[in-house]
PDB file of C-alpha atoms in Angstrom:
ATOM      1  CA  UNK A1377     127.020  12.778 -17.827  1.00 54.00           C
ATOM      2  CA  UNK A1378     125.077  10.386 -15.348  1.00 57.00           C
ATOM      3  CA  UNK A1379     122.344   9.419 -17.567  1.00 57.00           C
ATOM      4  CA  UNK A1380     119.379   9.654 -14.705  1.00 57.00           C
ATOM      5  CA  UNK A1381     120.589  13.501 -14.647  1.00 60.00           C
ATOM      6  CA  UNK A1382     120.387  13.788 -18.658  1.00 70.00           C
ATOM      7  CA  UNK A1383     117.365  12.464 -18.466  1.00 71.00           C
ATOM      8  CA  UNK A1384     115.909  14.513 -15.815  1.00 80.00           C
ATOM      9  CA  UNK A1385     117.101  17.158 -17.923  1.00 88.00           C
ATOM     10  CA  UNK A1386     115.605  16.104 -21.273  1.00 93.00           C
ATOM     11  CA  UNK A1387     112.814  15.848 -19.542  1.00 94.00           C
ATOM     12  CA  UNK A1388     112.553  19.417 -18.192  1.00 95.00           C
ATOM     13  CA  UNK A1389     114.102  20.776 -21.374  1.00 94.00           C
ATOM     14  CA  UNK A1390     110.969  19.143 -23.328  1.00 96.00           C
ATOM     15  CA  UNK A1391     108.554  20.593 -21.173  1.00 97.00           C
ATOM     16  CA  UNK A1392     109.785  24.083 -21.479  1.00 96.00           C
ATOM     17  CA  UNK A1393     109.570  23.956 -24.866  1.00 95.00           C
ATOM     18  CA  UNK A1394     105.708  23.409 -24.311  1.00 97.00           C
ATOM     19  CA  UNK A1395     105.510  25.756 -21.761  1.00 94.00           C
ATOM     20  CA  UNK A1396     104.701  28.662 -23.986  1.00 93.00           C
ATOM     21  CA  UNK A1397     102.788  27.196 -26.260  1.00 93.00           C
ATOM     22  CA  UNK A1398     101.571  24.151 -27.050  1.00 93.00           C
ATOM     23  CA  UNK A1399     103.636  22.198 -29.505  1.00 96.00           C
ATOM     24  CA  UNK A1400     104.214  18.566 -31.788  1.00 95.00           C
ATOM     25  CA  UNK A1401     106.928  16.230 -31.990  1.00 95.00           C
ATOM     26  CA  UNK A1402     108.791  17.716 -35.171  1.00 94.00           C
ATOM     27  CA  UNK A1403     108.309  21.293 -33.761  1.00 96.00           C
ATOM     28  CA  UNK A1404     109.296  20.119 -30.417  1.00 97.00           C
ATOM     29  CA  UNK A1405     113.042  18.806 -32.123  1.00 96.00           C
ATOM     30  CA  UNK A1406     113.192  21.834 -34.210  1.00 95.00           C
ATOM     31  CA  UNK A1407     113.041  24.188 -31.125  1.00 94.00           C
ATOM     32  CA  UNK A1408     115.336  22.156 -28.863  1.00 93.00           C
ATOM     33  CA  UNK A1409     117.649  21.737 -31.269  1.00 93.00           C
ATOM     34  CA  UNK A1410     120.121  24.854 -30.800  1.00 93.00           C
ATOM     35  CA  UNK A1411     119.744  23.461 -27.288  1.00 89.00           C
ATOM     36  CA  UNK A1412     120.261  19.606 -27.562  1.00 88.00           C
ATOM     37  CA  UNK A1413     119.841  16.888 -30.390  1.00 86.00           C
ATOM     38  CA  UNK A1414     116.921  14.683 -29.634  1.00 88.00           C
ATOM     39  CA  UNK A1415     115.943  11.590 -31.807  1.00 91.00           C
ATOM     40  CA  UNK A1416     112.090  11.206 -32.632  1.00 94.00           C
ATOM     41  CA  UNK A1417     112.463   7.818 -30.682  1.00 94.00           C
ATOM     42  CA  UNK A1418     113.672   9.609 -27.643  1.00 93.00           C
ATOM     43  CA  UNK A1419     111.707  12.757 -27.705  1.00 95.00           C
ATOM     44  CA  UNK A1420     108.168  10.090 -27.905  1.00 95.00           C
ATOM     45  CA  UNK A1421     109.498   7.923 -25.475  1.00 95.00           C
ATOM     46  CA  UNK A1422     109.828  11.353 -23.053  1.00 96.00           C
ATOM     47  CA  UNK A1423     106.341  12.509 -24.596  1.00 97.00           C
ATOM     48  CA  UNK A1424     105.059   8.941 -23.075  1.00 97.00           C
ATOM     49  CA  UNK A1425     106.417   9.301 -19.853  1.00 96.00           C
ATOM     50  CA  UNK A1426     105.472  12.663 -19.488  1.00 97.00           C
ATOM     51  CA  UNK A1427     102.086  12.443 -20.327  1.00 97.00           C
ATOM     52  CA  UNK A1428     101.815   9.296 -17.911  1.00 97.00           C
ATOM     53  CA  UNK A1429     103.582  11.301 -14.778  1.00 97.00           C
ATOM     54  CA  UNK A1430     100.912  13.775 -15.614  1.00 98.00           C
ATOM     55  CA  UNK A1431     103.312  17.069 -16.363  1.00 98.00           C
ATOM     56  CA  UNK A1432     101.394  17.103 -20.069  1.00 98.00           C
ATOM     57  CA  UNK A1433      98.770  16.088 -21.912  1.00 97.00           C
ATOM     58  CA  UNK A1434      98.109  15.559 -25.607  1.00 97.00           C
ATOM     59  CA  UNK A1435      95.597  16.756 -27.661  1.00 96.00           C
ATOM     60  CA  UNK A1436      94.808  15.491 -31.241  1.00 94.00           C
ATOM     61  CA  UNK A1437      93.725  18.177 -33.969  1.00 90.00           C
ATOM     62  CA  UNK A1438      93.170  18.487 -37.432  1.00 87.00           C
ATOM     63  CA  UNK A1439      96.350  19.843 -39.947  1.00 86.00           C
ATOM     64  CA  UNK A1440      95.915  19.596 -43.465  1.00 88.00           C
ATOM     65  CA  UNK A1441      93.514  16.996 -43.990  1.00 88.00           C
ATOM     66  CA  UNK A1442      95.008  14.959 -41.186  1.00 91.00           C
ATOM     67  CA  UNK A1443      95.628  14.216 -37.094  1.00 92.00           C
ATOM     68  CA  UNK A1444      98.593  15.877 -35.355  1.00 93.00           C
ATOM     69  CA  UNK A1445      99.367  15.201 -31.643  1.00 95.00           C
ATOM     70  CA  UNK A1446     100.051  18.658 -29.969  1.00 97.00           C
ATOM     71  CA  UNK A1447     101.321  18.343 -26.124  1.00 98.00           C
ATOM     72  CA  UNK A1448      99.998  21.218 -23.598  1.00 97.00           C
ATOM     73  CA  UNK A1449     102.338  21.496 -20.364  1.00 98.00           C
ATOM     74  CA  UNK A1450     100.130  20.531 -17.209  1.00 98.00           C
ATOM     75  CA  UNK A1451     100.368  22.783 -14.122  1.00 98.00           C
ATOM     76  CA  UNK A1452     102.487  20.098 -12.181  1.00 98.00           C
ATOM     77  CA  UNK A1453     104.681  20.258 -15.459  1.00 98.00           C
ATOM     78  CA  UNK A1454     105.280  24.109 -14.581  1.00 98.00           C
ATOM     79  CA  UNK A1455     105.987  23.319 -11.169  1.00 97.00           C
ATOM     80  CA  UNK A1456     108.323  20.472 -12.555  1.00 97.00           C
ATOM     81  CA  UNK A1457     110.017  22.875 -14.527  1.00 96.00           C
ATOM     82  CA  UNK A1458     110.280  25.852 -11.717  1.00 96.00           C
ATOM     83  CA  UNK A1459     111.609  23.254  -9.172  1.00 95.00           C
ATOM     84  CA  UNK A1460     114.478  22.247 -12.031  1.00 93.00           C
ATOM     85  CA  UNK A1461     114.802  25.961 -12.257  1.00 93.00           C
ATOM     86  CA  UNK A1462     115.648  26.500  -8.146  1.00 92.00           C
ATOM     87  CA  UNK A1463     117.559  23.110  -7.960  1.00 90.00           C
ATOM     88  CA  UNK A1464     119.985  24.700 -10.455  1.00 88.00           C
ATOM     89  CA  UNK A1465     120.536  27.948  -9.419  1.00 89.00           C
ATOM     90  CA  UNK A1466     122.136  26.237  -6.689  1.00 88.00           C
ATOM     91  CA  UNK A1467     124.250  23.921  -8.845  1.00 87.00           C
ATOM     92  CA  UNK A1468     125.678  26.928 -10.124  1.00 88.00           C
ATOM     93  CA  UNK A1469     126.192  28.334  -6.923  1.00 88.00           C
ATOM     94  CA  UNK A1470     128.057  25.022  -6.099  1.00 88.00           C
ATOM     95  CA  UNK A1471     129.740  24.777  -9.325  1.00 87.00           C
ATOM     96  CA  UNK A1472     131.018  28.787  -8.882  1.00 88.00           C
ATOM     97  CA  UNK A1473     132.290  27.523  -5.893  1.00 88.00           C
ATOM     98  CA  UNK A1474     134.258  24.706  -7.129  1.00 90.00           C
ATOM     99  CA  UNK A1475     135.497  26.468  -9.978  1.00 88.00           C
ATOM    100  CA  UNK A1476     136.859  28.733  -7.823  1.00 86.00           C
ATOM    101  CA  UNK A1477     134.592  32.016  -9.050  1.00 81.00           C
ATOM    102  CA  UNK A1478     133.180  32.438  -5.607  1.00 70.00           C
ATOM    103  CA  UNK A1479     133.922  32.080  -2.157  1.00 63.00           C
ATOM    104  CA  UNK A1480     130.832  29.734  -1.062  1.00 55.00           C
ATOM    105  CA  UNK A1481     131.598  30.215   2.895  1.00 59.00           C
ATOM    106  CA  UNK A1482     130.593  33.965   2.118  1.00 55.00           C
ATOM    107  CA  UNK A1483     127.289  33.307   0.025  1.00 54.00           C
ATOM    108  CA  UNK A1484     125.752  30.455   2.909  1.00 51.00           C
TER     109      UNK A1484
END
């Protein structure tokens, strides 16, 4: 897979698994993992970016005694996430298409 379009899609996949709730970074691999297998290295280094393109924002509270970073989706992160959403359900449409499921002159 072209690794700007895994990325993109790590990207999305972390932030809807903020998007209900807001979450930490071994909760965060625990939830995606049926999904996809993130590292801690790579799920911080999306937490970072996120954070800095301003789709989340992190929060540190008290847990037992000590600090925990929990990330809260922003309201451009939803609209990042809705947008991945759209852009996909024409993928599929594409993909249908290719596969030879649909007949895409019909559907345009």
């Amino acid at each position: 897979m072209d690794i700007q379009l895994k990325r993109g899609m790590l990207d999305v996949c972390v932030l809807a698994a903020i998007r209900g709730e807001p979450s930490y970074g071994y909760k965060i691999i625990k939830d995606m993992k049926p999904y996809v297998e993130l590292s801690e290295s790579t799920l911080y280094t999306i937490l970072k970016r996120l954070e800095q393109g301003g789709l989340m924002t992190v929060e540190s509270r008290e847990h037992d005694g000590r600090l925990r970073k929990y990330y809260f989706i922003t309201d451009k992160g939803r609209d990042r996430v809705a947008a991945f959403v759209a852009e996909w359900q024409e993928m599929i449409r594409i993909y249908r298409f290719v596969a030879g499921e649909e007949d895409f002159c019909e559907k345009a």
